[in-house]
Amino acid sequence: MEEQILLLKQEAINAFSAATKMEELESLKAKYLGRKGQLNSLLKRLPTMPQEVRPTLGKLLNQVKSDLENVFEEQTARLRRAELQAKLESEKIDITMPGLPFDAGNRHVLTAITQEIIDIFSGMGFEIAEGPEVETDQNNFVALNIPKDHPARDMQQTFYITSEILLRTHTSPVQIRGMRARYPRLPVRLIAPGTVYRRDQADARHSPIFHQVEGLAIGEGVRFSDLKGTLLVFARRMFGPDTVIRMRPSYFPFTEPSAEVDVSCTVCKGKGCRTCGGSGWLEILGSGMVHPSVIRNGGYDPERVTGFAFGMGVERIAMLKYGIDDLRLFLLNDIRFLSQFH
Ligand code: DAH
């Protein structure tokens, strides 16, 4: 019987070691070590053996049993490691594989242009100022030399909240607020981006809501040539280094003298084309030397300081820069349009 036990032991060890799956190992365990297993059936035969060999055989059977249990544990650990390894191999991520593309979105073209304008003027020492969109008639008109009965109001028929409060029609009231907030500091150099409102029917060239950037510089000895130089730098940064500007005499109640500023046509470079109506020039903004009474309304002494101001439409700059021909596109939220500007 001893030989049989040792043979069984060797057979079981070989079988455990050859197992490649946990289920296989489990059924081998039942076969050799289970209640109805082979080791147990040898144990059951023990009482039939001669009295004197029983203790030795009993001891041997127990020893083999615990040896086989150890082998089973070792083999279990081996298979678990192998299974984990296989799992890791099959689930390995290839980090060199290109990722799935996703839409990241982009700034609205008006936000981007406004930021570009701000960047250009900050580079020349202008600080950003803001004013409310709900403004007083006083700041929006009166302090800018546009009294109650002034015909200049006709062009800006607007949204009144009370007879004295309205949605601002331009960013020029920030000139007044900006000077008052800074007095007596000199020089004052600010740009004021923001939304403005006018009672206009929307079409390709009109919108009841649009955006402007106002500029103001106040100081001792500020001259018209400073205005021209500043705007030339702006035009070249915005539209390209070959751009030239021209200033035409104009009229605004809050500047004297006043000038309208044109840039050489961004499409034909000044030769004359459809975009510029054959003239070679495109109008981009209004400007001038700040009227003495506006300087006084801002709290400064027009005998001591002078200044220049300008105001431009953000939509217009965007239209000229990108050849956009309909103002409504800015408000329509059409992804096909908006995603073109990064
Ligand atoms: N506020 C004017 C408008 O909305 C634009 C403008 C013209 C602003 C001349 C200025 C300026 O500061 O000097 O039409």
mmCIF file of C-alpha atoms and ligand atoms in Angstrom:
data_model
loop_
_atom_site.group_PDB
_atom_site.id
_atom_site.type_symbol
_atom_site.label_atom_id
_atom_site.label_comp_id
_atom_site.label_asym_id
_atom_site.label_seq_id
_atom_site.Cartn_x
_atom_site.Cartn_y
_atom_site.Cartn_z
ATOM 1 C CA MET A 1 0.000 0.000 0.000
ATOM 2 C CA GLU A 2 2.872 2.330 0.757
ATOM 3 C CA GLU A 3 3.951 2.174 -2.862
ATOM 4 C CA GLN A 4 0.426 2.936 -4.009
ATOM 5 C CA ILE A 5 0.328 6.010 -1.771
ATOM 6 C CA LEU A 6 3.619 7.322 -3.118
ATOM 7 C CA LEU A 7 2.514 6.662 -6.694
ATOM 8 C CA LEU A 8 -0.709 8.521 -6.079
ATOM 9 C CA LYS A 9 1.281 11.414 -4.609
ATOM 10 C CA GLN A 10 3.509 11.660 -7.668
ATOM 11 C CA GLU A 11 0.576 11.387 -10.044
ATOM 12 C CA ALA A 12 -1.300 14.159 -8.185
ATOM 13 C CA ILE A 13 1.736 16.458 -8.154
ATOM 14 C CA ASN A 14 2.206 15.958 -11.897
ATOM 15 C CA ALA A 15 -1.472 16.616 -12.564
ATOM 16 C CA PHE A 16 -1.591 19.783 -10.401
ATOM 17 C CA SER A 17 1.523 21.152 -12.096
ATOM 18 C CA ALA A 18 0.163 20.503 -15.568
ATOM 19 C CA ALA A 19 -3.162 22.267 -14.938
ATOM 20 C CA THR A 20 -3.629 25.422 -17.039
ATOM 21 C CA LYS A 21 -6.971 26.637 -15.695
ATOM 22 C CA MET A 22 -8.423 27.165 -12.243
ATOM 23 C CA GLU A 23 -11.457 24.950 -12.991
ATOM 24 C CA GLU A 24 -9.116 22.175 -13.997
ATOM 25 C CA LEU A 25 -7.157 22.550 -10.772
ATOM 26 C CA GLU A 26 -10.361 22.544 -8.700
ATOM 27 C CA SER A 27 -11.562 19.283 -10.257
ATOM 28 C CA LEU A 28 -8.121 17.708 -9.700
ATOM 29 C CA LYS A 29 -8.381 18.751 -6.080
ATOM 30 C CA ALA A 30 -11.721 16.926 -5.810
ATOM 31 C CA LYS A 31 -10.269 13.917 -7.592
ATOM 32 C CA TYR A 32 -7.302 13.522 -5.227
ATOM 33 C CA LEU A 33 -8.093 15.383 -2.020
ATOM 34 C CA GLY A 34 -11.901 15.449 -1.989
ATOM 35 C CA ARG A 35 -14.213 13.554 0.314
ATOM 36 C CA LYS A 36 -14.731 10.922 -2.376
ATOM 37 C CA GLY A 37 -11.224 11.353 -3.666
ATOM 38 C CA GLN A 38 -8.484 8.817 -4.159
ATOM 39 C CA LEU A 39 -6.574 9.661 -1.010
ATOM 40 C CA ASN A 40 -9.672 9.160 1.060
ATOM 41 C CA SER A 41 -10.424 5.808 -0.521
ATOM 42 C CA LEU A 42 -6.917 4.643 0.476
ATOM 43 C CA LEU A 43 -7.603 5.972 3.979
ATOM 44 C CA LYS A 44 -10.806 3.929 4.083
ATOM 45 C CA ARG A 45 -8.842 0.817 3.284
ATOM 46 C CA LEU A 46 -6.536 1.373 6.252
ATOM 47 C CA PRO A 47 -8.566 -0.787 8.705
ATOM 48 C CA THR A 48 -8.113 -3.767 6.366
ATOM 49 C CA MET A 49 -4.360 -3.545 6.690
ATOM 50 C CA PRO A 50 -2.314 -5.530 9.214
ATOM 51 C CA GLN A 51 -2.305 -3.967 12.637
ATOM 52 C CA GLU A 52 1.459 -3.324 12.773
ATOM 53 C CA VAL A 53 1.687 -1.248 9.536
ATOM 54 C CA ARG A 54 -1.414 0.846 10.169
ATOM 55 C CA PRO A 55 0.277 3.619 12.191
ATOM 56 C CA THR A 56 3.051 4.095 9.618
ATOM 57 C CA LEU A 57 0.615 4.038 6.716
ATOM 58 C CA GLY A 58 -1.738 6.422 8.556
ATOM 59 C CA LYS A 59 1.080 8.829 9.177
ATOM 60 C CA LEU A 60 2.216 8.606 5.557
ATOM 61 C CA LEU A 61 -1.318 9.237 4.292
ATOM 62 C CA ASN A 62 -1.612 12.375 6.444
ATOM 63 C CA GLN A 63 1.790 13.596 5.349
ATOM 64 C CA VAL A 64 0.917 13.093 1.668
ATOM 65 C CA LYS A 65 -2.383 14.842 2.208
ATOM 66 C CA SER A 66 -0.771 17.965 3.617
ATOM 67 C CA ASP A 67 1.987 17.877 0.977
ATOM 68 C CA LEU A 68 -0.623 17.731 -1.780
ATOM 69 C CA GLU A 69 -2.573 20.572 -0.155
ATOM 70 C CA ASN A 70 0.587 22.689 -0.244
ATOM 71 C CA VAL A 71 1.180 21.802 -3.870
ATOM 72 C CA PHE A 72 -2.428 22.719 -4.625
ATOM 73 C CA GLU A 73 -1.945 26.157 -2.961
ATOM 74 C CA GLU A 74 1.289 26.782 -4.884
ATOM 75 C CA GLN A 75 -0.351 25.846 -8.160
ATOM 76 C CA THR A 76 -3.356 28.040 -7.376
ATOM 77 C CA ALA A 77 -1.015 30.991 -6.874
ATOM 78 C CA ARG A 78 0.779 30.176 -10.134
ATOM 79 C CA LEU A 79 -2.469 30.090 -12.115
ATOM 80 C CA ARG A 80 -3.733 33.328 -10.545
ATOM 81 C CA ARG A 81 -0.507 35.086 -11.512
ATOM 82 C CA ALA A 82 -0.783 33.750 -15.048
ATOM 83 C CA GLU A 83 -4.416 34.832 -15.303
ATOM 84 C CA LEU A 84 -3.565 38.355 -14.102
ATOM 85 C CA GLN A 85 -0.672 38.528 -16.532
ATOM 86 C CA ALA A 86 -2.901 37.483 -19.413
ATOM 87 C CA LYS A 87 -5.521 40.049 -18.382
ATOM 88 C CA LEU A 88 -2.922 42.815 -18.211
ATOM 89 C CA GLU A 89 -1.610 41.838 -21.636
ATOM 90 C CA SER A 90 -5.029 41.831 -23.235
ATOM 91 C CA GLU A 91 -6.124 45.111 -21.653
ATOM 92 C CA LYS A 92 -2.887 46.961 -22.291
ATOM 93 C CA ILE A 93 -3.486 50.541 -23.528
ATOM 94 C CA ASP A 94 -1.478 51.674 -26.499
ATOM 95 C CA ILE A 95 -0.605 55.201 -25.456
ATOM 96 C CA THR A 96 1.009 55.884 -28.807
ATOM 97 C CA MET A 97 -2.372 55.550 -30.547
ATOM 98 C CA PRO A 98 -3.821 58.906 -31.661
ATOM 99 C CA GLY A 99 -6.759 60.050 -29.479
ATOM 100 C CA LEU A 100 -10.300 60.621 -30.656
ATOM 101 C CA PRO A 101 -10.755 64.184 -31.892
ATOM 102 C CA PHE A 102 -13.323 66.328 -30.052
ATOM 103 C CA ASP A 103 -14.767 69.794 -30.686
ATOM 104 C CA ALA A 104 -13.104 72.356 -28.459
ATOM 105 C CA GLY A 105 -15.188 75.399 -29.406
ATOM 106 C CA ASN A 106 -13.770 78.870 -29.942
ATOM 107 C CA ARG A 107 -14.339 82.483 -28.996
ATOM 108 C CA HIS A 108 -17.029 84.443 -30.793
ATOM 109 C CA VAL A 109 -15.446 86.482 -33.574
ATOM 110 C CA LEU A 110 -16.539 89.739 -31.885
ATOM 111 C CA THR A 111 -14.904 88.678 -28.617
ATOM 112 C CA ALA A 112 -11.732 87.816 -30.501
ATOM 113 C CA ILE A 113 -11.656 91.131 -32.404
ATOM 114 C CA THR A 114 -12.402 93.114 -29.225
ATOM 115 C CA GLN A 115 -9.526 91.332 -27.504
ATOM 116 C CA GLU A 116 -7.264 92.058 -30.443
ATOM 117 C CA ILE A 117 -8.153 95.778 -30.304
ATOM 118 C CA ILE A 118 -7.547 95.779 -26.534
ATOM 119 C CA ASP A 119 -4.161 94.074 -26.984
ATOM 120 C CA ILE A 120 -3.025 96.630 -29.566
ATOM 121 C CA PHE A 121 -3.961 99.617 -27.407
ATOM 122 C CA SER A 122 -2.683 98.100 -24.142
ATOM 123 C CA GLY A 123 0.626 97.783 -25.956
ATOM 124 C CA MET A 124 0.553 101.569 -26.358
ATOM 125 C CA GLY A 125 -0.191 102.227 -22.686
ATOM 126 C CA PHE A 126 -3.982 102.432 -22.738
ATOM 127 C CA GLU A 127 -5.886 100.924 -19.811
ATOM 128 C CA ILE A 128 -9.284 99.279 -20.068
ATOM 129 C CA ALA A 129 -12.270 101.189 -18.729
ATOM 130 C CA GLU A 130 -15.866 100.103 -18.527
ATOM 131 C CA GLY A 131 -19.183 101.871 -18.190
ATOM 132 C CA PRO A 132 -22.750 100.671 -17.720
ATOM 133 C CA GLU A 133 -24.999 99.824 -20.657
ATOM 134 C CA VAL A 134 -27.862 101.543 -18.834
ATOM 135 C CA GLU A 135 -26.637 105.130 -18.834
ATOM 136 C CA THR A 136 -27.894 108.592 -17.967
ATOM 137 C CA ASP A 137 -29.035 110.984 -20.672
ATOM 138 C CA GLN A 138 -26.548 113.366 -19.058
ATOM 139 C CA ASN A 139 -23.478 111.163 -19.690
ATOM 140 C CA ASN A 140 -24.658 109.741 -23.006
ATOM 141 C CA PHE A 141 -25.634 113.098 -24.541
ATOM 142 C CA VAL A 142 -25.527 116.314 -22.490
ATOM 143 C CA ALA A 143 -21.959 116.042 -21.156
ATOM 144 C CA LEU A 144 -20.844 115.245 -24.713
ATOM 145 C CA ASN A 145 -22.267 118.513 -26.084
ATOM 146 C CA ILE A 146 -25.503 116.980 -27.258
ATOM 147 C CA PRO A 147 -28.224 118.918 -25.377
ATOM 148 C CA LYS A 148 -31.883 117.929 -25.382
ATOM 149 C CA ASP A 149 -32.806 119.609 -28.653
ATOM 150 C CA HIS A 150 -29.623 118.800 -30.561
ATOM 151 C CA PRO A 151 -30.145 117.287 -34.030
ATOM 152 C CA ALA A 152 -27.319 114.796 -33.417
ATOM 153 C CA ARG A 153 -29.794 112.908 -31.216
ATOM 154 C CA ASP A 154 -31.932 112.155 -34.250
ATOM 155 C CA MET A 155 -29.298 109.740 -35.570
ATOM 156 C CA GLN A 156 -29.299 107.882 -32.271
ATOM 157 C CA GLN A 157 -33.030 107.605 -31.523
ATOM 158 C CA THR A 158 -32.794 105.138 -28.751
ATOM 159 C CA PHE A 159 -34.245 102.998 -25.978
ATOM 160 C CA TYR A 160 -35.306 105.193 -23.061
ATOM 161 C CA ILE A 161 -36.042 103.672 -19.669
ATOM 162 C CA THR A 162 -37.140 106.976 -18.166
ATOM 163 C CA SER A 163 -36.741 110.410 -19.762
ATOM 164 C CA GLU A 164 -33.310 110.635 -18.083
ATOM 165 C CA ILE A 165 -32.090 107.005 -18.313
ATOM 166 C CA LEU A 166 -31.468 105.015 -21.479
ATOM 167 C CA LEU A 167 -29.511 102.211 -23.074
ATOM 168 C CA ARG A 168 -26.304 103.924 -24.172
ATOM 169 C CA THR A 169 -26.106 104.643 -27.883
ATOM 170 C CA HIS A 170 -22.317 104.697 -27.959
ATOM 171 C CA THR A 171 -19.324 104.082 -25.674
ATOM 172 C CA SER A 172 -18.475 107.803 -25.575
ATOM 173 C CA PRO A 173 -20.085 108.327 -22.107
ATOM 174 C CA VAL A 174 -17.145 106.284 -20.751
ATOM 175 C CA GLN A 175 -15.006 109.310 -21.696
ATOM 176 C CA ILE A 176 -16.874 111.312 -19.042
ATOM 177 C CA ARG A 177 -16.878 108.509 -16.464
ATOM 178 C CA GLY A 178 -13.237 107.667 -17.177
ATOM 179 C CA MET A 179 -12.014 111.215 -16.686
ATOM 180 C CA ARG A 180 -14.083 111.761 -13.511
ATOM 181 C CA ALA A 181 -12.826 108.483 -12.002
ATOM 182 C CA ARG A 182 -9.205 109.447 -12.653
ATOM 183 C CA TYR A 183 -9.093 113.184 -11.941
ATOM 184 C CA PRO A 184 -6.566 114.662 -11.193
ATOM 185 C CA ARG A 185 -4.325 111.927 -12.510
ATOM 186 C CA LEU A 186 -2.506 112.636 -15.803
ATOM 187 C CA PRO A 187 -2.175 111.446 -18.402
ATOM 188 C CA VAL A 188 -5.448 109.607 -18.949
ATOM 189 C CA ARG A 189 -5.198 106.861 -21.555
ATOM 190 C CA LEU A 190 -8.116 104.488 -21.750
ATOM 191 C CA ILE A 191 -10.017 102.272 -24.095
ATOM 192 C CA ALA A 192 -13.586 101.260 -23.363
ATOM 193 C CA PRO A 193 -15.049 98.246 -25.136
ATOM 194 C CA GLY A 194 -18.745 97.519 -24.795
ATOM 195 C CA THR A 195 -22.236 96.966 -26.117
ATOM 196 C CA VAL A 196 -24.356 99.828 -27.453
ATOM 197 C CA TYR A 197 -27.992 100.124 -28.539
ATOM 198 C CA ARG A 198 -29.913 102.062 -31.158
ATOM 199 C CA ARG A 199 -33.484 101.904 -32.372
ATOM 200 C CA ASP A 200 -32.627 100.362 -35.727
ATOM 201 C CA GLN A 201 -34.383 97.775 -37.836
ATOM 202 C CA ALA A 202 -32.041 94.807 -38.321
ATOM 203 C CA ASP A 203 -30.749 94.298 -41.841
ATOM 204 C CA ALA A 204 -27.393 93.517 -43.437
ATOM 205 C CA ARG A 205 -26.009 96.893 -42.272
ATOM 206 C CA HIS A 206 -28.079 97.788 -39.225
ATOM 207 C CA SER A 207 -28.591 96.191 -35.851
ATOM 208 C CA PRO A 208 -30.317 97.489 -32.691
ATOM 209 C CA ILE A 209 -27.420 96.071 -30.686
ATOM 210 C CA PHE A 210 -23.768 96.257 -31.611
ATOM 211 C CA HIS A 211 -20.324 96.826 -30.107
ATOM 212 C CA GLN A 212 -17.845 99.656 -29.978
ATOM 213 C CA VAL A 213 -14.435 100.419 -28.588
ATOM 214 C CA GLU A 214 -13.883 103.984 -27.400
ATOM 215 C CA GLY A 215 -10.450 105.505 -26.955
ATOM 216 C CA LEU A 216 -9.441 108.571 -24.961
ATOM 217 C CA ALA A 217 -6.099 110.220 -24.247
ATOM 218 C CA ILE A 218 -5.870 113.354 -22.082
ATOM 219 C CA GLY A 219 -2.647 115.089 -21.079
ATOM 220 C CA GLU A 220 -0.528 118.176 -21.357
ATOM 221 C CA GLY A 221 0.402 118.837 -24.968
ATOM 222 C CA VAL A 222 -1.553 115.978 -26.569
ATOM 223 C CA ARG A 223 -1.788 116.843 -30.268
ATOM 224 C CA PHE A 224 -3.638 115.858 -33.402
ATOM 225 C CA SER A 225 -0.470 114.203 -34.673
ATOM 226 C CA ASP A 226 -0.552 111.921 -31.593
ATOM 227 C CA LEU A 227 -4.033 110.854 -32.645
ATOM 228 C CA LYS A 228 -2.897 110.165 -36.168
ATOM 229 C CA GLY A 229 0.197 108.228 -35.086
ATOM 230 C CA THR A 230 -1.778 106.148 -32.600
ATOM 231 C CA LEU A 231 -4.409 105.240 -35.185
ATOM 232 C CA LEU A 232 -1.797 104.421 -37.827
ATOM 233 C CA VAL A 233 -0.132 101.955 -35.441
ATOM 234 C CA PHE A 234 -3.549 100.459 -34.697
ATOM 235 C CA ALA A 235 -4.490 100.143 -38.396
ATOM 236 C CA ARG A 236 -1.191 98.433 -39.267
ATOM 237 C CA ARG A 237 -1.417 95.962 -36.407
ATOM 238 C CA MET A 238 -5.050 95.157 -37.216
ATOM 239 C CA PHE A 239 -4.991 95.082 -41.025
ATOM 240 C CA GLY A 240 -1.341 94.471 -41.902
ATOM 241 C CA PRO A 241 1.929 96.451 -42.051
ATOM 242 C CA ASP A 242 1.300 97.922 -45.521
ATOM 243 C CA THR A 243 -1.919 99.629 -44.434
ATOM 244 C CA VAL A 244 -2.131 103.411 -44.768
ATOM 245 C CA ILE A 245 -4.764 105.693 -43.261
ATOM 246 C CA ARG A 246 -6.339 108.950 -44.271
ATOM 247 C CA MET A 247 -8.255 111.441 -42.154
ATOM 248 C CA ARG A 248 -11.224 113.339 -43.545
ATOM 249 C CA PRO A 249 -12.716 116.408 -41.859
ATOM 250 C CA SER A 250 -15.989 115.544 -40.160
ATOM 251 C CA TYR A 251 -18.262 116.661 -37.369
ATOM 252 C CA PHE A 252 -18.964 115.217 -33.944
ATOM 253 C CA PRO A 253 -20.375 117.393 -31.152
ATOM 254 C CA PHE A 254 -17.774 116.121 -28.660
ATOM 255 C CA THR A 255 -14.632 116.683 -30.743
ATOM 256 C CA GLU A 256 -13.155 119.736 -32.437
ATOM 257 C CA PRO A 257 -11.712 119.329 -34.938
ATOM 258 C CA SER A 258 -13.245 115.971 -35.882
ATOM 259 C CA ALA A 259 -12.078 113.461 -38.433
ATOM 260 C CA GLU A 260 -13.322 110.317 -39.987
ATOM 261 C CA VAL A 261 -10.555 107.767 -40.505
ATOM 262 C CA ASP A 262 -10.248 105.463 -43.499
ATOM 263 C CA VAL A 263 -7.809 102.590 -44.065
ATOM 264 C CA SER A 264 -6.526 101.539 -47.443
ATOM 265 C CA CYS A 265 -8.845 98.835 -48.757
ATOM 266 C CA THR A 266 -8.030 95.462 -47.191
ATOM 267 C CA VAL A 267 -9.095 93.654 -50.374
ATOM 268 C CA CYS A 268 -7.483 95.639 -53.242
ATOM 269 C CA LYS A 269 -4.796 97.425 -51.187
ATOM 270 C CA GLY A 270 -6.058 100.796 -52.438
ATOM 271 C CA LYS A 271 -6.385 100.166 -56.160
ATOM 272 C CA GLY A 272 -10.163 100.247 -56.102
ATOM 273 C CA CYS A 273 -12.536 97.288 -56.033
ATOM 274 C CA ARG A 274 -16.110 96.288 -55.217
ATOM 275 C CA THR A 275 -15.537 96.204 -51.437
ATOM 276 C CA CYS A 276 -14.330 99.808 -51.299
ATOM 277 C CA GLY A 277 -16.718 100.991 -54.033
ATOM 278 C CA GLY A 278 -13.761 101.743 -56.293
ATOM 279 C CA SER A 279 -12.353 104.421 -53.939
ATOM 280 C CA GLY A 280 -9.533 102.334 -52.460
ATOM 281 C CA TRP A 281 -10.557 103.410 -48.941
ATOM 282 C CA LEU A 282 -12.670 101.933 -46.154
ATOM 283 C CA GLU A 283 -14.041 103.993 -43.280
ATOM 284 C CA ILE A 284 -13.174 102.476 -39.893
ATOM 285 C CA LEU A 285 -13.820 105.038 -37.172
ATOM 286 C CA GLY A 286 -14.650 108.535 -35.957
ATOM 287 C CA SER A 287 -12.191 110.625 -34.029
ATOM 288 C CA GLY A 288 -11.027 114.088 -33.095
ATOM 289 C CA MET A 289 -9.550 116.399 -30.485
ATOM 290 C CA VAL A 290 -11.705 116.302 -27.362
ATOM 291 C CA HIS A 291 -13.919 119.401 -27.179
ATOM 292 C CA PRO A 292 -12.888 121.770 -24.342
ATOM 293 C CA SER A 293 -16.311 121.578 -22.703
ATOM 294 C CA VAL A 294 -16.137 117.748 -22.704
ATOM 295 C CA ILE A 295 -12.743 117.973 -20.971
ATOM 296 C CA ARG A 296 -14.368 120.325 -18.428
ATOM 297 C CA ASN A 297 -17.312 117.926 -17.960
ATOM 298 C CA GLY A 298 -14.776 115.215 -17.172
ATOM 299 C CA GLY A 299 -13.368 117.405 -14.398
ATOM 300 C CA TYR A 300 -10.143 118.512 -16.105
ATOM 301 C CA ASP A 301 -9.067 122.067 -17.052
ATOM 302 C CA PRO A 302 -9.160 122.540 -20.863
ATOM 303 C CA GLU A 303 -6.760 125.483 -20.461
ATOM 304 C CA ARG A 304 -4.123 123.091 -19.144
ATOM 305 C CA VAL A 305 -4.733 119.804 -20.931
ATOM 306 C CA THR A 306 -5.770 118.631 -24.369
ATOM 307 C CA GLY A 307 -6.790 115.234 -25.639
ATOM 308 C CA PHE A 308 -7.913 113.058 -28.483
ATOM 309 C CA ALA A 309 -10.699 110.519 -28.726
ATOM 310 C CA PHE A 310 -11.914 107.944 -31.174
ATOM 311 C CA GLY A 311 -14.683 105.404 -31.453
ATOM 312 C CA MET A 312 -14.939 102.347 -33.673
ATOM 313 C CA GLY A 313 -17.499 99.643 -34.321
ATOM 314 C CA VAL A 314 -16.252 96.138 -33.538
ATOM 315 C CA GLU A 315 -18.609 94.535 -36.075
ATOM 316 C CA ARG A 316 -17.339 96.865 -38.768
ATOM 317 C CA ILE A 317 -13.693 96.030 -38.040
ATOM 318 C CA ALA A 318 -14.521 92.306 -38.147
ATOM 319 C CA MET A 319 -16.440 92.704 -41.420
ATOM 320 C CA LEU A 320 -13.550 94.540 -43.070
ATOM 321 C CA LYS A 321 -10.910 92.204 -41.720
ATOM 322 C CA TYR A 322 -12.689 89.001 -42.748
ATOM 323 C CA GLY A 323 -14.850 90.150 -45.656
ATOM 324 C CA ILE A 324 -18.148 89.503 -43.833
ATOM 325 C CA ASP A 325 -21.049 91.134 -45.662
ATOM 326 C CA ASP A 326 -24.020 90.747 -43.311
ATOM 327 C CA LEU A 327 -24.219 92.146 -39.776
ATOM 328 C CA ARG A 328 -26.869 89.601 -38.774
ATOM 329 C CA LEU A 329 -24.351 86.742 -38.984
ATOM 330 C CA PHE A 330 -22.827 87.921 -35.703
ATOM 331 C CA LEU A 331 -26.089 87.298 -33.842
ATOM 332 C CA LEU A 332 -27.392 84.153 -35.537
ATOM 333 C CA ASN A 333 -25.293 81.578 -33.670
ATOM 334 C CA ASP A 334 -24.695 79.573 -36.817
ATOM 335 C CA ILE A 335 -21.839 77.196 -36.041
ATOM 336 C CA ARG A 336 -20.830 77.060 -39.711
ATOM 337 C CA PHE A 337 -20.132 80.798 -39.522
ATOM 338 C CA LEU A 338 -18.768 81.041 -35.972
ATOM 339 C CA SER A 339 -16.347 78.105 -36.182
ATOM 340 C CA GLN A 340 -14.371 79.821 -38.936
ATOM 341 C CA PHE A 341 -12.696 82.272 -36.556
ATOM 342 C CA HIS A 342 -10.081 80.882 -34.214
HETATM 343 N N1 DAH B 1 -19.543 108.019 -30.565
HETATM 344 C C1 DAH B 1 -19.464 108.069 -32.013
HETATM 345 C C2 DAH B 1 -20.550 107.206 -32.632
HETATM 346 O O1 DAH B 1 -21.057 106.328 -31.980
HETATM 347 C C3 DAH B 1 -18.115 107.608 -32.484
HETATM 348 C C4 DAH B 1 -17.019 108.544 -32.117
HETATM 349 C C5 DAH B 1 -16.665 109.557 -32.974
HETATM 350 C C6 DAH B 1 -16.364 108.450 -30.910
HETATM 351 C C7 DAH B 1 -15.671 110.454 -32.672
HETATM 352 C C8 DAH B 1 -15.345 109.331 -30.577
HETATM 353 C C9 DAH B 1 -15.011 110.317 -31.463
HETATM 354 O O2 DAH B 1 -14.672 109.262 -29.431
HETATM 355 O O3 DAH B 1 -14.006 111.211 -31.160
HETATM 356 O O4 DAH B 1 -20.868 107.391 -33.771
#
